[in-house]
Amino acid sequence: MDRTTGPAEGQKPGRIGILAGGGPLPARLAATLQAAGREVFIIGFEGFAAPELLQPYPHALFRLGAAGSILEALRAQGCTELVLLGPVRRPAWRELRPDAMGARLLARLGKAMLGGDNKLLAAIVGLLEEEGFRVRGAHEFLGREVAPAGALGQHSPDAQAWQDIGRAVEVLEVTSRLDMGQACVVQGGLVVALEALEGTDAMLARAQALRQPGAGGILLKLPKKGQELRADMPAIGPATLHHAARAGLRGIAYAAGHTLIIDPPACRMIADQLGLFACGLESDGALAGFDFSP
C-alpha cells in the first residue's frame, strides 16, 4: 500500500515538517509556506540549525541521533509531508549516540552509511517514506529562489571564464559518478580545488591559498548524476559570493533550474558590488550532455 500519497480531494493538507540544518533557507521556507496558508513544524538539528532564525516558527531542537523522538514529534504535530533543508555535516559514529529507534534506522540504512552523501541522503529519503511521510523538495515551494538561466547581475563570463567553465563541467562529470562533492574551482584550465566533505565555503577557503597568478578562476556548482534533489539541491547565497571574492575568483556558474539561490536580490547586489558574475547554465548550452537523471 502506498503510504506517501497526498490528502484526498477536499481534505485539508497536513502540516509540513521541515528537517532543518544550517543556514537561512529553513526559515525562508517556513515563512513562504505560512504565507501560502500552510502550517509548519520545524525540527532543528542541534549544532547545525540556527535557533534564532527558527524562533518565529513552531519548532523543536533535537540531536541527530534522536530519531525516535524526532519521528514521534513529527507525528504528534500532524506532519504528513517533510522537507530536508540546510547543510548538516556528516557526524562521526561516536557523535551520533542513537536512541533505540535511531539504532534500528541506522541498521536499515546499511551500506548507504558508508557511501557518498547522495547515496546516504537517497536512502534517508526512502526510509522516511517507508515511515509514512511524503518527502518534498524545497524547490517545489521556493520557486523564486530557483536559479534562472543567464547572468544574475550585470557581469557575465568572458571567453577565458567560459573555457574554465567547460573544463569544470568535464571535471564534475567524473566526480559526479563517484558521488563526491558538487563543486570545483578552475583557473586558467587548472583544477585548483575539488569539493569533498568540507563543503563549498571551506573548499573556497582552500582555493584562496592556492590561487595562481593571472586572471581569477571560476566556481562551478552542479548536482551530481542522479542527485536526490529533494534532500540536497545545490545552493549558493551571499556567503558563497563573498567567499568566491576572497578566493580571487571572477564568478560562479551553476545549473539553471537545479540550484537554489538564497535571497536572489541580495546576491544580485553583492555580485555587482564585488564585480563577480553569477551565471545560470542551461542544458542546451555549456551543460549539453551533462546528465542529472537517476
PDB file of N, CA and C in Angstrom, residues 240-288:
ATOM      1  N   THR A 240      28.459  32.580  -0.294  1.00  0.00           N
ATOM      2  CA  THR A 240      29.219  31.968  -1.393  1.00  0.00           C
ATOM      3  C   THR A 240      29.923  33.033  -2.206  1.00  0.00           C
ATOM      4  N   LEU A 241      29.218  34.113  -2.512  1.00  0.00           N
ATOM      5  CA  LEU A 241      29.805  35.191  -3.307  1.00  0.00           C
ATOM      6  C   LEU A 241      30.967  35.853  -2.569  1.00  0.00           C
ATOM      7  N   HIS A 242      30.797  36.098  -1.277  1.00  0.00           N
ATOM      8  CA  HIS A 242      31.893  36.712  -0.525  1.00  0.00           C
ATOM      9  C   HIS A 242      33.107  35.793  -0.460  1.00  0.00           C
ATOM     10  N   HIS A 243      32.878  34.494  -0.247  1.00  0.00           N
ATOM     11  CA  HIS A 243      33.996  33.548  -0.218  1.00  0.00           C
ATOM     12  C   HIS A 243      34.677  33.473  -1.586  1.00  0.00           C
ATOM     13  N   ALA A 244      33.889  33.512  -2.654  1.00  0.00           N
ATOM     14  CA  ALA A 244      34.456  33.477  -4.008  1.00  0.00           C
ATOM     15  C   ALA A 244      35.331  34.698  -4.259  1.00  0.00           C
ATOM     16  N   ALA A 245      34.869  35.855  -3.804  1.00  0.00           N
ATOM     17  CA  ALA A 245      35.658  37.073  -3.990  1.00  0.00           C
ATOM     18  C   ALA A 245      36.968  37.000  -3.210  1.00  0.00           C
ATOM     19  N   ARG A 246      36.902  36.495  -1.971  1.00  0.00           N
ATOM     20  CA  ARG A 246      38.128  36.376  -1.173  1.00  0.00           C
ATOM     21  C   ARG A 246      39.106  35.391  -1.800  1.00  0.00           C
ATOM     22  N   ALA A 247      38.577  34.397  -2.516  1.00  0.00           N
ATOM     23  CA  ALA A 247      39.438  33.419  -3.186  1.00  0.00           C
ATOM     24  C   ALA A 247      39.997  33.956  -4.507  1.00  0.00           C
ATOM     25  N   GLY A 248      39.633  35.183  -4.867  1.00  0.00           N
ATOM     26  CA  GLY A 248      40.155  35.781  -6.092  1.00  0.00           C
ATOM     27  C   GLY A 248      39.466  35.299  -7.350  1.00  0.00           C
ATOM     28  N   LEU A 249      38.251  34.747  -7.214  1.00  0.00           N
ATOM     29  CA  LEU A 249      37.549  34.249  -8.393  1.00  0.00           C
ATOM     30  C   LEU A 249      36.857  35.394  -9.127  1.00  0.00           C
ATOM     31  N   ARG A 250      36.532  35.115 -10.391  1.00  0.00           N
ATOM     32  CA  ARG A 250      35.821  36.112 -11.195  1.00  0.00           C
ATOM     33  C   ARG A 250      34.329  35.865 -11.222  1.00  0.00           C
ATOM     34  N   GLY A 251      33.902  34.658 -10.835  1.00  0.00           N
ATOM     35  CA  GLY A 251      32.480  34.419 -10.863  1.00  0.00           C
ATOM     36  C   GLY A 251      32.103  33.003 -10.507  1.00  0.00           C
ATOM     37  N   ILE A 252      30.794  32.772 -10.494  1.00  0.00           N
ATOM     38  CA  ILE A 252      30.205  31.500 -10.111  1.00  0.00           C
ATOM     39  C   ILE A 252      29.236  31.067 -11.206  1.00  0.00           C
ATOM     40  N   ALA A 253      29.294  29.806 -11.577  1.00  0.00           N
ATOM     41  CA  ALA A 253      28.340  29.237 -12.531  1.00  0.00           C
ATOM     42  C   ALA A 253      27.624  28.073 -11.863  1.00  0.00           C
ATOM     43  N   TYR A 254      26.385  27.839 -12.287  1.00  0.00           N
ATOM     44  CA  TYR A 254      25.551  26.816 -11.656  1.00  0.00           C
ATOM     45  C   TYR A 254      24.474  26.401 -12.650  1.00  0.00           C
ATOM     46  N   ALA A 255      23.781  25.321 -12.353  1.00  0.00           N
ATOM     47  CA  ALA A 255      22.767  24.786 -13.263  1.00  0.00           C
ATOM     48  C   ALA A 255      21.452  25.521 -13.075  1.00  0.00           C
ATOM     49  N   ALA A 256      20.991  26.192 -14.119  1.00  0.00           N
ATOM     50  CA  ALA A 256      19.688  26.846 -14.068  1.00  0.00           C
ATOM     51  C   ALA A 256      18.605  25.797 -13.831  1.00  0.00           C
ATOM     52  N   GLY A 257      17.671  26.119 -12.952  1.00  0.00           N
ATOM     53  CA  GLY A 257      16.575  25.203 -12.656  1.00  0.00           C
ATOM     54  C   GLY A 257      16.933  24.093 -11.709  1.00  0.00           C
ATOM     55  N   HIS A 258      18.209  23.944 -11.384  1.00  0.00           N
ATOM     56  CA  HIS A 258      18.657  22.870 -10.485  1.00  0.00           C
ATOM     57  C   HIS A 258      19.486  23.414  -9.325  1.00  0.00           C
ATOM     58  N   THR A 259      19.339  24.704  -9.037  1.00  0.00           N
ATOM     59  CA  THR A 259      20.112  25.357  -7.984  1.00  0.00           C
ATOM     60  C   THR A 259      19.207  26.336  -7.238  1.00  0.00           C
ATOM     61  N   LEU A 260      19.333  26.380  -5.916  1.00  0.00           N
ATOM     62  CA  LEU A 260      18.635  27.379  -5.119  1.00  0.00           C
ATOM     63  C   LEU A 260      19.549  28.566  -4.883  1.00  0.00           C
ATOM     64  N   ILE A 261      19.021  29.760  -5.076  1.00  0.00           N
ATOM     65  CA  ILE A 261      19.760  30.980  -4.776  1.00  0.00           C
ATOM     66  C   ILE A 261      19.150  31.593  -3.519  1.00  0.00           C
ATOM     67  N   ILE A 262      19.946  31.687  -2.475  1.00  0.00           N
ATOM     68  CA  ILE A 262      19.478  32.248  -1.219  1.00  0.00           C
ATOM     69  C   ILE A 262      19.422  33.768  -1.354  1.00  0.00           C
ATOM     70  N   ASP A 263      18.219  34.331  -1.282  1.00  0.00           N
ATOM     71  CA  ASP A 263      17.999  35.775  -1.369  1.00  0.00           C
ATOM     72  C   ASP A 263      18.535  36.330  -2.692  1.00  0.00           C
ATOM     73  N   PRO A 264      17.861  36.032  -3.810  1.00  0.00           N
ATOM     74  CA  PRO A 264      18.337  36.480  -5.122  1.00  0.00           C
ATOM     75  C   PRO A 264      18.612  37.985  -5.223  1.00  0.00           C
ATOM     76  N   PRO A 265      17.746  38.877  -4.690  1.00  0.00           N
ATOM     77  CA  PRO A 265      18.081  40.309  -4.800  1.00  0.00           C
ATOM     78  C   PRO A 265      19.398  40.665  -4.117  1.00  0.00           C
ATOM     79  N   ALA A 266      19.639  40.082  -2.937  1.00  0.00           N
ATOM     80  CA  ALA A 266      20.897  40.360  -2.239  1.00  0.00           C
ATOM     81  C   ALA A 266      22.079  39.802  -3.029  1.00  0.00           C
ATOM     82  N   CYS A 267      21.932  38.607  -3.591  1.00  0.00           N
ATOM     83  CA  CYS A 267      23.012  38.017  -4.386  1.00  0.00           C
ATOM     84  C   CYS A 267      23.313  38.872  -5.604  1.00  0.00           C
ATOM     85  N   ARG A 268      22.280  39.378  -6.249  1.00  0.00           N
ATOM     86  CA  ARG A 268      22.477  40.235  -7.421  1.00  0.00           C
ATOM     87  C   ARG A 268      23.260  41.497  -7.031  1.00  0.00           C
ATOM     88  N   MET A 269      22.874  42.120  -5.940  1.00  0.00           N
ATOM     89  CA  MET A 269      23.535  43.340  -5.495  1.00  0.00           C
ATOM     90  C   MET A 269      24.993  43.066  -5.112  1.00  0.00           C
ATOM     91  N   ILE A 270      25.218  41.984  -4.373  1.00  0.00           N
ATOM     92  CA  ILE A 270      26.586  41.661  -3.933  1.00  0.00           C
ATOM     93  C   ILE A 270      27.471  41.325  -5.122  1.00  0.00           C
ATOM     94  N   ALA A 271      26.941  40.537  -6.080  1.00  0.00           N
ATOM     95  CA  ALA A 271      27.728  40.195  -7.259  1.00  0.00           C
ATOM     96  C   ALA A 271      28.133  41.455  -8.018  1.00  0.00           C
ATOM     97  N   ASP A 272      27.208  42.385  -8.173  1.00  0.00           N
ATOM     98  CA  ASP A 272      27.521  43.624  -8.879  1.00  0.00           C
ATOM     99  C   ASP A 272      28.554  44.442  -8.112  1.00  0.00           C
ATOM    100  N   GLN A 273      28.406  44.519  -6.797  1.00  0.00           N
ATOM    101  CA  GLN A 273      29.349  45.294  -5.984  1.00  0.00           C
ATOM    102  C   GLN A 273      30.746  44.697  -6.011  1.00  0.00           C
ATOM    103  N   LEU A 274      30.835  43.358  -6.023  1.00  0.00           N
ATOM    104  CA  LEU A 274      32.135  42.686  -5.987  1.00  0.00           C
ATOM    105  C   LEU A 274      32.727  42.475  -7.371  1.00  0.00           C
ATOM    106  N   GLY A 275      31.966  42.800  -8.401  1.00  0.00           N
ATOM    107  CA  GLY A 275      32.463  42.616  -9.766  1.00  0.00           C
ATOM    108  C   GLY A 275      32.500  41.166 -10.203  1.00  0.00           C
ATOM    109  N   LEU A 276      31.619  40.332  -9.620  1.00  0.00           N
ATOM    110  CA  LEU A 276      31.572  38.910  -9.948  1.00  0.00           C
ATOM    111  C   LEU A 276      30.413  38.625 -10.889  1.00  0.00           C
ATOM    112  N   PHE A 277      30.564  37.606 -11.734  1.00  0.00           N
ATOM    113  CA  PHE A 277      29.395  37.107 -12.449  1.00  0.00           C
ATOM    114  C   PHE A 277      28.780  35.962 -11.653  1.00  0.00           C
ATOM    115  N   ALA A 278      27.481  35.834 -11.771  1.00  0.00           N
ATOM    116  CA  ALA A 278      26.743  34.683 -11.235  1.00  0.00           C
ATOM    117  C   ALA A 278      25.837  34.248 -12.369  1.00  0.00           C
ATOM    118  N   CYS A 279      26.099  33.065 -12.913  1.00  0.00           N
ATOM    119  CA  CYS A 279      25.506  32.697 -14.203  1.00  0.00           C
ATOM    120  C   CYS A 279      24.857  31.314 -14.148  1.00  0.00           C
ATOM    121  N   GLY A 280      23.578  31.267 -14.512  1.00  0.00           N
ATOM    122  CA  GLY A 280      22.868  30.008 -14.606  1.00  0.00           C
ATOM    123  C   GLY A 280      23.061  29.368 -15.965  1.00  0.00           C
ATOM    124  N   LEU A 281      23.532  28.123 -15.988  1.00  0.00           N
ATOM    125  CA  LEU A 281      23.843  27.415 -17.232  1.00  0.00           C
ATOM    126  C   LEU A 281      22.661  26.554 -17.657  1.00  0.00           C
ATOM    127  N   GLU A 282      22.391  26.527 -18.951  1.00  0.00           N
ATOM    128  CA  GLU A 282      21.289  25.746 -19.487  1.00  0.00           C
ATOM    129  C   GLU A 282      21.783  24.420 -20.050  1.00  0.00           C
ATOM    130  N   SER A 283      20.885  23.436 -20.075  1.00  0.00           N
ATOM    131  CA  SER A 283      21.265  22.092 -20.517  1.00  0.00           C
ATOM    132  C   SER A 283      21.577  22.030 -22.004  1.00  0.00           C
ATOM    133  N   ASP A 284      21.115  23.018 -22.772  1.00  0.00           N
ATOM    134  CA  ASP A 284      21.415  23.008 -24.199  1.00  0.00           C
ATOM    135  C   ASP A 284      22.597  23.916 -24.531  1.00  0.00           C
ATOM    136  N   GLY A 285      23.318  24.348 -23.499  1.00  0.00           N
ATOM    137  CA  GLY A 285      24.489  25.188 -23.709  1.00  0.00           C
ATOM    138  C   GLY A 285      25.722  24.531 -23.133  1.00  0.00           C
ATOM    139  N   ALA A 286      26.313  25.177 -22.124  1.00  0.00           N
ATOM    140  CA  ALA A 286      27.543  24.651 -21.516  1.00  0.00           C
ATOM    141  C   ALA A 286      27.342  23.293 -20.870  1.00  0.00           C
ATOM    142  N   LEU A 287      26.100  22.975 -20.508  1.00  0.00           N
ATOM    143  CA  LEU A 287      25.838  21.700 -19.840  1.00  0.00           C
ATOM    144  C   LEU A 287      25.302  20.643 -20.786  1.00  0.00           C
ATOM    145  N   ALA A 288      25.390  20.888 -22.071  1.00  0.00           N
ATOM    146  CA  ALA A 288      24.882  19.897 -23.041  1.00  0.00           C
ATOM    147  C   ALA A 288      25.553  18.550 -22.787  1.00  0.00           C
TER     148      ALA A 288
END
